[in-house]
GROMACS .gro file of C-alpha atoms in nm:
model
  132
    1UNK     CA    1   4.453  -2.730  -1.811
    2UNK     CA    2   4.354  -2.930  -1.504
    3UNK     CA    3   4.288  -2.609  -1.304
    4UNK     CA    4   4.067  -2.470  -1.581
    5UNK     CA    5   3.864  -2.792  -1.589
    6UNK     CA    6   3.819  -2.789  -1.211
    7UNK     CA    7   3.716  -2.423  -1.220
    8UNK     CA    8   3.459  -2.495  -1.492
    9UNK     CA    9   3.315  -2.790  -1.296
   10UNK     CA   10   3.301  -2.579  -0.980
   11UNK     CA   11   3.121  -2.298  -1.165
   12UNK     CA   12   2.871  -2.543  -1.317
   13UNK     CA   13   2.794  -2.696  -0.977
   14UNK     CA   14   2.745  -2.349  -0.824
   15UNK     CA   15   2.508  -2.247  -1.103
   16UNK     CA   16   2.313  -2.569  -1.062
   17UNK     CA   17   2.276  -2.516  -0.688
   18UNK     CA   18   2.162  -2.155  -0.724
   19UNK     CA   19   1.918  -2.232  -1.005
   20UNK     CA   20   1.730  -2.476  -0.779
   21UNK     CA   21   1.652  -2.196  -0.532
   22UNK     CA   22   1.524  -1.972  -0.811
   23UNK     CA   23   1.289  -2.240  -0.942
   24UNK     CA   24   1.166  -2.331  -0.594
   25UNK     CA   25   1.030  -1.980  -0.538
   26UNK     CA   26   0.781  -2.015  -0.821
   27UNK     CA   27   0.668  -2.364  -0.739
   28UNK     CA   28   0.311  -2.420  -0.625
   29UNK     CA   29   0.395  -2.705  -0.390
   30UNK     CA   30   0.324  -2.500  -0.077
   31UNK     CA   31  -0.041  -2.460  -0.180
   32UNK     CA   32  -0.322  -2.714  -0.211
   33UNK     CA   33  -0.425  -2.640  -0.569
   34UNK     CA   34  -0.664  -2.936  -0.581
   35UNK     CA   35  -0.892  -2.787  -0.314
   36UNK     CA   36  -0.952  -2.415  -0.383
   37UNK     CA   37  -1.119  -2.210  -0.112
   38UNK     CA   38  -1.359  -1.916  -0.156
   39UNK     CA   39  -1.413  -1.669   0.127
   40UNK     CA   40  -1.562  -1.327   0.182
   41UNK     CA   41  -1.416  -1.075   0.421
   42UNK     CA   42  -1.306  -0.722   0.496
   43UNK     CA   43  -0.974  -0.579   0.381
   44UNK     CA   44  -0.768  -0.488   0.687
   45UNK     CA   45  -0.454  -0.385   0.495
   46UNK     CA   46  -0.330  -0.393   0.138
   47UNK     CA   47   0.044  -0.391   0.065
   48UNK     CA   48   0.135  -0.344  -0.302
   49UNK     CA   49   0.492  -0.471  -0.261
   50UNK     CA   50   0.754  -0.688  -0.433
   51UNK     CA   51   0.769  -0.978  -0.489
   52UNK     CA   52   0.398  -1.036  -0.415
   53UNK     CA   53   0.132  -0.788  -0.304
   54UNK     CA   54  -0.049  -0.900   0.011
   55UNK     CA   55  -0.404  -0.852   0.132
   56UNK     CA   56  -0.469  -0.888   0.506
   57UNK     CA   57  -0.829  -1.013   0.501
   58UNK     CA   58  -1.052  -1.046   0.805
   59UNK     CA   59  -1.291  -1.339   0.763
   60UNK     CA   60  -1.550  -1.481   1.003
   61UNK     CA   61  -1.507  -1.851   1.078
   62UNK     CA   62  -1.786  -2.105   1.147
   63UNK     CA   63  -1.820  -1.979   1.506
   64UNK     CA   64  -1.840  -1.613   1.408
   65UNK     CA   65  -1.486  -1.533   1.524
   66UNK     CA   66  -1.280  -1.299   1.304
   67UNK     CA   67  -0.977  -1.476   1.158
   68UNK     CA   68  -0.708  -1.294   0.959
   69UNK     CA   69  -0.594  -1.448   0.632
   70UNK     CA   70  -0.294  -1.338   0.428
   71UNK     CA   71  -0.382  -1.340   0.058
   72UNK     CA   72  -0.078  -1.354  -0.170
   73UNK     CA   73  -0.110  -1.215  -0.521
   74UNK     CA   74   0.093  -1.239  -0.840
   75UNK     CA   75   0.378  -0.997  -0.916
   76UNK     CA   76   0.293  -0.625  -0.909
   77UNK     CA   77   0.454  -0.565  -1.250
   78UNK     CA   78   0.190  -0.801  -1.392
   79UNK     CA   79  -0.098  -0.649  -1.194
   80UNK     CA   80  -0.033  -0.288  -1.302
   81UNK     CA   81  -0.121  -0.388  -1.658
   82UNK     CA   82  -0.474  -0.463  -1.534
   83UNK     CA   83  -0.532  -0.145  -1.336
   84UNK     CA   84  -0.380  -0.237  -1.001
   85UNK     CA   85  -0.194   0.008  -0.780
   86UNK     CA   86  -0.140   0.056  -0.410
   87UNK     CA   87  -0.479   0.227  -0.395
   88UNK     CA   88  -0.686  -0.046  -0.562
   89UNK     CA   89  -0.805  -0.190  -0.229
   90UNK     CA   90  -0.871   0.010   0.087
   91UNK     CA   91  -0.924  -0.095   0.448
   92UNK     CA   92  -1.293  -0.167   0.491
   93UNK     CA   93  -1.350  -0.292   0.135
   94UNK     CA   94  -1.564  -0.606   0.130
   95UNK     CA   95  -1.423  -0.864  -0.112
   96UNK     CA   96  -1.460  -1.228  -0.210
   97UNK     CA   97  -1.145  -1.423  -0.295
   98UNK     CA   98  -1.081  -1.769  -0.435
   99UNK     CA   99  -0.745  -1.940  -0.424
  100UNK     CA  100  -0.529  -2.224  -0.307
  101UNK     CA  101  -0.479  -2.253   0.070
  102UNK     CA  102  -0.141  -2.326   0.226
  103UNK     CA  103  -0.077  -2.697   0.280
  104UNK     CA  104   0.084  -2.635   0.621
  105UNK     CA  105  -0.240  -2.508   0.777
  106UNK     CA  106  -0.140  -2.142   0.798
  107UNK     CA  107  -0.408  -1.892   0.703
  108UNK     CA  108  -0.244  -1.809   0.370
  109UNK     CA  109  -0.418  -1.814   0.033
  110UNK     CA  110  -0.258  -1.797  -0.312
  111UNK     CA  111  -0.508  -1.578  -0.500
  112UNK     CA  112  -0.675  -1.692  -0.824
  113UNK     CA  113  -0.995  -1.480  -0.838
  114UNK     CA  114  -1.114  -1.166  -0.663
  115UNK     CA  115  -1.430  -0.957  -0.670
  116UNK     CA  116  -1.613  -0.699  -0.466
  117UNK     CA  117  -1.906  -0.843  -0.272
  118UNK     CA  118  -2.144  -0.669  -0.513
  119UNK     CA  119  -2.020  -0.917  -0.778
  120UNK     CA  120  -1.791  -0.678  -0.966
  121UNK     CA  121  -1.490  -0.886  -1.074
  122UNK     CA  122  -1.149  -0.728  -1.018
  123UNK     CA  123  -0.926  -0.839  -1.310
  124UNK     CA  124  -0.600  -1.015  -1.228
  125UNK     CA  125  -0.505  -1.080  -1.589
  126UNK     CA  126  -0.639  -1.100  -1.940
  127UNK     CA  127  -1.008  -1.180  -1.982
  128UNK     CA  128  -1.086  -1.552  -2.013
  129UNK     CA  129  -1.132  -1.702  -2.356
  130UNK     CA  130  -1.496  -1.736  -2.467
  131UNK     CA  131  -1.658  -2.040  -2.308
  132UNK     CA  132  -1.428  -2.046  -2.003
   0.00000   0.00000   0.00000
């Protein structure tokens, strides 16, 4: 009986420890959600991969120098429902993105909105409710 109780406690502790890592992945703490950034640039590469598709975006800074940003998107299994595939963006496409920048100063953006520079919105999810 004592061994069964110890085994159950050990299993519960292990599950608790592993569940923390799973929840941490989806936390937004790494990004400054209070200060969204909007930038326009040129797609250098687009990787439609798990767990998050990535856009390598070349953006000009205040001095006119080209800086590369990594734009992280939501899961591909969500994006395919809204017309996304590995061919949605091509190198050379001009896009505008809005998202939350990394808190640690790296040039990483968690994407919230995306459009072509001609103003055509590229859907990331369901259309907003009226009035939003």
